[in-house]
Short mmCIF file of C-alpha atoms in Angstrom, two decimals:
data_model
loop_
_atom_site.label_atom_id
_atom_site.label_comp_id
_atom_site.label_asym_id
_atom_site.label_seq_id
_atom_site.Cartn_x
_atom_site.Cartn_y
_atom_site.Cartn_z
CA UNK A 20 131.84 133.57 175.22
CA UNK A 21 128.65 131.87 175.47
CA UNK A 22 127.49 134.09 172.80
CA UNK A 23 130.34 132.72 170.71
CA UNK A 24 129.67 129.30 171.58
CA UNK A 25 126.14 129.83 170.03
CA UNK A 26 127.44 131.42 166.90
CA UNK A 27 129.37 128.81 166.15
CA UNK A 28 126.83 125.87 166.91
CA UNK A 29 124.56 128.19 164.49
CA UNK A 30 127.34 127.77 161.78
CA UNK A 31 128.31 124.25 162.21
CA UNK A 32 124.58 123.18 161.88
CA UNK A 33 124.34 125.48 159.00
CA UNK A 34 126.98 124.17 157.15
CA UNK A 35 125.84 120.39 157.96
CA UNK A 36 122.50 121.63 156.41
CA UNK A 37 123.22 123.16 153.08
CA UNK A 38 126.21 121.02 151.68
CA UNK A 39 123.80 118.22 152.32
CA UNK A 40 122.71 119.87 149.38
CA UNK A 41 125.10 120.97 147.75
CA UNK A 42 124.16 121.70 144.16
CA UNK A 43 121.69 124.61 145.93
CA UNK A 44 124.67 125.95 148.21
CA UNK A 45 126.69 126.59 145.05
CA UNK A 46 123.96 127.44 142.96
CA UNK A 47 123.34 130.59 145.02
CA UNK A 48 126.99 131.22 145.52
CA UNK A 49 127.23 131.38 141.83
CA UNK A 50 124.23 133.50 141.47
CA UNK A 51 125.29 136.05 143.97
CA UNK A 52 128.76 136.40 142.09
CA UNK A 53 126.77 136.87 138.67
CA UNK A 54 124.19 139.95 140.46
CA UNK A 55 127.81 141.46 141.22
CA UNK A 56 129.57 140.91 137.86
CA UNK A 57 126.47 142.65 136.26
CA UNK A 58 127.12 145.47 138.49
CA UNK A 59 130.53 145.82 137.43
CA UNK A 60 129.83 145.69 133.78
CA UNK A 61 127.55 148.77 134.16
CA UNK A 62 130.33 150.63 135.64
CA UNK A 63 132.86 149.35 132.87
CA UNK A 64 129.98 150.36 129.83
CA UNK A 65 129.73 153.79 131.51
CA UNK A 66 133.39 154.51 131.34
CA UNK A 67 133.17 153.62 127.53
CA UNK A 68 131.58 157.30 126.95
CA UNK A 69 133.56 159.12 129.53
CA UNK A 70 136.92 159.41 131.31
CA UNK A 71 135.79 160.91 134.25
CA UNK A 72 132.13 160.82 136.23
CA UNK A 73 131.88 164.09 138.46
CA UNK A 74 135.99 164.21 138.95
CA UNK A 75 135.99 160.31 139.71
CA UNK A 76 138.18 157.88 137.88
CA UNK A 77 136.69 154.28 136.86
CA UNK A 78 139.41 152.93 139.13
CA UNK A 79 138.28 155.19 141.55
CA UNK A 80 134.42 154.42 141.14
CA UNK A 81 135.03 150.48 141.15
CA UNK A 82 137.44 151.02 144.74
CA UNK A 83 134.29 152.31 145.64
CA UNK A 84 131.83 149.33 144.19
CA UNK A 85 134.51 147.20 146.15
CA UNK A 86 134.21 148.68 149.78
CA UNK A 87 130.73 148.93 148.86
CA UNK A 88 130.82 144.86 148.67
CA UNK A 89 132.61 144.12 151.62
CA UNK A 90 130.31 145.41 154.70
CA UNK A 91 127.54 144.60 153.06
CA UNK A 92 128.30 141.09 152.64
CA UNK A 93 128.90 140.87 156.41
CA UNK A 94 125.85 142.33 157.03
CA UNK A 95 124.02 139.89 154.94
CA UNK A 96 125.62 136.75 156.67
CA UNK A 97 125.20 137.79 160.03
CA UNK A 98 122.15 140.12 160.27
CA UNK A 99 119.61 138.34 157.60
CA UNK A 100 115.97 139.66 158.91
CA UNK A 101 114.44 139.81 155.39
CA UNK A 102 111.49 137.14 155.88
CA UNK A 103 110.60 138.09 159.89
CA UNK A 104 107.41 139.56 159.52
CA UNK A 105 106.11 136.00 157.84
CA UNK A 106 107.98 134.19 159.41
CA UNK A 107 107.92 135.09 162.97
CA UNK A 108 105.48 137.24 163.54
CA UNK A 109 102.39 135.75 161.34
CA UNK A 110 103.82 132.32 162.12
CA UNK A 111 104.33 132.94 165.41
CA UNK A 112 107.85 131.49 165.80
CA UNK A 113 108.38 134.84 167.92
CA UNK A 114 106.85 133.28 170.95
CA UNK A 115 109.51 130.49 171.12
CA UNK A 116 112.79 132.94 170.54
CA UNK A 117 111.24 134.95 173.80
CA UNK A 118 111.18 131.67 175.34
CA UNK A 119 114.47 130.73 175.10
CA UNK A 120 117.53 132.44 177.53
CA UNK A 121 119.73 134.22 174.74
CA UNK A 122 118.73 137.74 173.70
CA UNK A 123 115.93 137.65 170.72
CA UNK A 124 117.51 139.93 168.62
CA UNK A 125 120.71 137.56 168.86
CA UNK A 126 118.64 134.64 168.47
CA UNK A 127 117.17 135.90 165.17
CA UNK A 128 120.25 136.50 163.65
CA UNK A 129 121.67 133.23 164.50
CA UNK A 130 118.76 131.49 162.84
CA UNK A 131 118.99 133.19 159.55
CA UNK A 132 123.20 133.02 158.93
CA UNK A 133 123.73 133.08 155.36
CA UNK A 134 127.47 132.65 155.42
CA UNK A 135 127.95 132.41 151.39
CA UNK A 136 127.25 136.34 151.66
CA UNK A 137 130.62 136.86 152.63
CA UNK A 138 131.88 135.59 149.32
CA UNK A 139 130.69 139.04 148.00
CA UNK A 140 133.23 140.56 150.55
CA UNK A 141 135.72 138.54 149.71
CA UNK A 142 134.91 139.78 145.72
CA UNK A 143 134.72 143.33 146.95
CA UNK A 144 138.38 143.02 148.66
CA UNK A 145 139.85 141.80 145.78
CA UNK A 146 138.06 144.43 143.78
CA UNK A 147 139.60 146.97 146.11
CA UNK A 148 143.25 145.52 145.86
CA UNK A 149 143.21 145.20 141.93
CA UNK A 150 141.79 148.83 141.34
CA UNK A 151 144.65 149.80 144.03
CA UNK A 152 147.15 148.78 142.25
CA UNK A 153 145.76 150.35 139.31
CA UNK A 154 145.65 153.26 140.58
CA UNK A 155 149.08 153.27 142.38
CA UNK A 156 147.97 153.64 146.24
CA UNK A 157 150.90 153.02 148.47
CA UNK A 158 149.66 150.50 151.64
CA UNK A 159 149.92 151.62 154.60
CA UNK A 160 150.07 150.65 158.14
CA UNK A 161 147.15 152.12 159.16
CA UNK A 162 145.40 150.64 156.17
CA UNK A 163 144.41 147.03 157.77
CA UNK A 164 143.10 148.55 161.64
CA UNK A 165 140.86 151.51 159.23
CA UNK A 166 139.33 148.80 156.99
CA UNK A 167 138.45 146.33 160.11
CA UNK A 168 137.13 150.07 161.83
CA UNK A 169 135.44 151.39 158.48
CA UNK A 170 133.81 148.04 157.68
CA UNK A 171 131.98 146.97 161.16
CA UNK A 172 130.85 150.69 161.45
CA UNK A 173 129.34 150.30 157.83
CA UNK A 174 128.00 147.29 159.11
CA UNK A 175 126.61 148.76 162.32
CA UNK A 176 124.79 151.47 160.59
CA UNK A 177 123.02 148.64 158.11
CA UNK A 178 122.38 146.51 161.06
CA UNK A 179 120.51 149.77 162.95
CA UNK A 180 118.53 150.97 159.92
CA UNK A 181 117.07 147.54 158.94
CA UNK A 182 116.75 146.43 162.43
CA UNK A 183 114.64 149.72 162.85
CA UNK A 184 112.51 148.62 159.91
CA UNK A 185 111.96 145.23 161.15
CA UNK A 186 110.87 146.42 164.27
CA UNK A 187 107.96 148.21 162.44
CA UNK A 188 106.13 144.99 162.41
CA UNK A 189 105.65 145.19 165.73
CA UNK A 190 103.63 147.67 165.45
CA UNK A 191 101.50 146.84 162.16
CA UNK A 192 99.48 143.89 161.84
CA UNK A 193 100.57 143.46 157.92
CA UNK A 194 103.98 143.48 156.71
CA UNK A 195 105.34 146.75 154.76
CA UNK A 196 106.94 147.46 151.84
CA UNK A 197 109.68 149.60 153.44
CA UNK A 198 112.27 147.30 153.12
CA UNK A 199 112.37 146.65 149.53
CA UNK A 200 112.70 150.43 149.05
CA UNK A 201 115.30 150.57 151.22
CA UNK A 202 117.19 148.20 149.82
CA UNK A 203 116.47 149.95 146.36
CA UNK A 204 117.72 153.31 148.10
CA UNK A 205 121.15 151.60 149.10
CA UNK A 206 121.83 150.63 145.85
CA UNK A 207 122.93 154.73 145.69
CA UNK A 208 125.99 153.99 147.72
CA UNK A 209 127.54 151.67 145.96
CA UNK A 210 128.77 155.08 143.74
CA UNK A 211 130.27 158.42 144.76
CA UNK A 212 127.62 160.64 146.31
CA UNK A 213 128.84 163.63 144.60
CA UNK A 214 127.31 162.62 141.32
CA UNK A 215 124.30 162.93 142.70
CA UNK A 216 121.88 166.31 143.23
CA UNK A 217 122.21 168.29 146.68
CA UNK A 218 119.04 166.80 147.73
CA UNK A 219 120.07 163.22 147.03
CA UNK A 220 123.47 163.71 148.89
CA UNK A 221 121.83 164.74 152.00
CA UNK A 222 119.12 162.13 152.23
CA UNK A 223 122.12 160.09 151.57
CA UNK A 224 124.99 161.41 154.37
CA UNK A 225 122.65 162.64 157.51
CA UNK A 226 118.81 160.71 157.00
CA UNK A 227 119.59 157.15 155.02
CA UNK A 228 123.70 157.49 155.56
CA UNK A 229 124.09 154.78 152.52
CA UNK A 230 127.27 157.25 151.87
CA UNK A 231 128.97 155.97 155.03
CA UNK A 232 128.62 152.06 153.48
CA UNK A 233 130.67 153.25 150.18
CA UNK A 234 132.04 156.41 149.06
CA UNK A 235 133.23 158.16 152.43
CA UNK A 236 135.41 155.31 154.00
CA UNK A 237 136.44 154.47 150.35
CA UNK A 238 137.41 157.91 149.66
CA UNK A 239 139.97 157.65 152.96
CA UNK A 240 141.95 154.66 151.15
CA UNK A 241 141.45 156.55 148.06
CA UNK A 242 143.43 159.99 149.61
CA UNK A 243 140.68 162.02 148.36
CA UNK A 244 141.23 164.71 151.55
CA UNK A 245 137.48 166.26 150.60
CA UNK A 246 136.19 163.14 152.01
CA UNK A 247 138.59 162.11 155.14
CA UNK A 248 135.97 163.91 157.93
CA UNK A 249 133.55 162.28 157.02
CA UNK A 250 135.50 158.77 156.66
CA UNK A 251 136.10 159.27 160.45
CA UNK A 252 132.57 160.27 161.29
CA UNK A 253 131.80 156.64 160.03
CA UNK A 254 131.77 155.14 163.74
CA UNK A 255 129.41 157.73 164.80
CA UNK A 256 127.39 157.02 162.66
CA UNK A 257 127.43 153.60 163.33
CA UNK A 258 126.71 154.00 166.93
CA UNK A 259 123.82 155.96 165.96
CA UNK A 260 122.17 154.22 163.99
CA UNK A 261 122.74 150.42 165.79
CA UNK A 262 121.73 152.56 168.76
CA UNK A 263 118.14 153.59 167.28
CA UNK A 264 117.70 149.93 165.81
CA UNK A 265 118.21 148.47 169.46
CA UNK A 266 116.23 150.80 171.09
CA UNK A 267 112.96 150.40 168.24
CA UNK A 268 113.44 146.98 168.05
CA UNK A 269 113.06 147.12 172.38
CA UNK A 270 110.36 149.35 172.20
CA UNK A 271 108.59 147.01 169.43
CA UNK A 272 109.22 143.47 171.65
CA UNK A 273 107.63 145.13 174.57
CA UNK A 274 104.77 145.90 172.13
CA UNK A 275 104.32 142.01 171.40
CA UNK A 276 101.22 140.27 172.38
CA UNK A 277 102.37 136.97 171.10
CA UNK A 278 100.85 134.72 167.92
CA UNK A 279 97.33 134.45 169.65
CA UNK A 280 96.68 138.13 170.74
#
């Protein structure tokens, strides 16, 4: 609960902050809904040469693109880490959050809530629903519980493998260009892995799982049975990686000198 509390503090001051401004608070609620309307063009100007991409419909592909949206958005509200290296570590604003009683980690990810991110989930539900429909899928009563499930394990297993990348900076006096590759290599998962090489689908499912964010738990809601085990390994997976994040990201704070060292 007193986590909670914090949270929502965190959000209320947010909120208070940015529609003082409002123009900018639209502005990049606008611009985020543009990045993902240019994503779904490219999927709608490949399906002008083709019916199918490796056995997968474009209904199929965009239910995909949708679930893709949805955890990802989450993860971009509540787990927002992409300026720490500057920011605290070469600023120094590191030795105040170990100063303070809440956990670090926690503390980081309150500071940098971005809470117009979850507009893209919101986009990426409806995306799911419409291409649904389209494609006839009954709903079913498990389908509400395995999207909650599916979507804070996709979550999870963003949260541990940037977390794990953040916490290189512990260790390096410079920041890296890791995570701007990484976040190039996600961009995979927003499609079905099986269009890919056998090389590519395995860095994909077992080394940078960007599979388990899109086309496995999609493929569950989508009744494609080739794809059900691994829509339930999704958890695991999640527990893996969060588990690895949290452990670097311990090993990397004990590592810490402070600003001055």
């Amino acid at each position: 609960m007193y986590h909670l509390g914090l949270l929502s503090e965190y959000l209320k001051n947010y909120m208070k902050t940015r529609l003082t401004y409002r123009a900018d608070f639209w502005v990049e609620v606008l611009s985020d809904l543009l990045f993902q309307v240019t994503n779904l063009i490219f999927i709608f100007v490949i399906f002008m040469h083709t019916t199918s991409l490796a056995g997968w419909s474009q209904n199929e592909v965009v239910f995909v693109y949708g679930f893709f949206m949805v955890p990802w958005g989450v993860f971009a509200c509540f787990v927002n880490m992409w300026n720490f290296s500057e920011r605290y570590i070469v600023k120094g604003e590191m030795d105040r959050i170990l100063t303070r009683p809440a956990h670090n980690l926690f503390q980081i990810f309150l500071e940098n809530v971005d809470p117009p991110s979850l507009i893209g989930s919101l986009i990426g539900l409806l995306i799911m629903a419409v291409s649904a429909m389209n494609r006839g899928l009954p709903f079913e009563w498990w389908t509400i519980p395995a999207l909650i499930v599916l979507t804070i394990s996709a979550t999870a297993i963003y949260m541990g493998i940037y977390t794990t990348l953040t916490a290189l900076s512990f260790f390096s006096d410079a920041p890296t260009g890791i995570i701007p590759l990484m976040y190039n290599i996600q961009s995979y998962g927003r499609y079905p892995v099986t269009i890919y090489n056998r090389a590519i689908q395995v860095l994909l499912t077992w080394i940078l799982p960007f599979a388990f964010v899109g086309v496995y738990p999609a493929g569950l809601f989508l009744q494609r049975e080739e794809m059900t085990r691994m829509a339930l390994l999704t958890p695991v997976m999640g527990a893996i990686f969060v588990s690895l994040g949290l452990f670097v990201w311990s090993r990397g704070v004990r590592k810490y000198k402070g600003a001055g060292s």
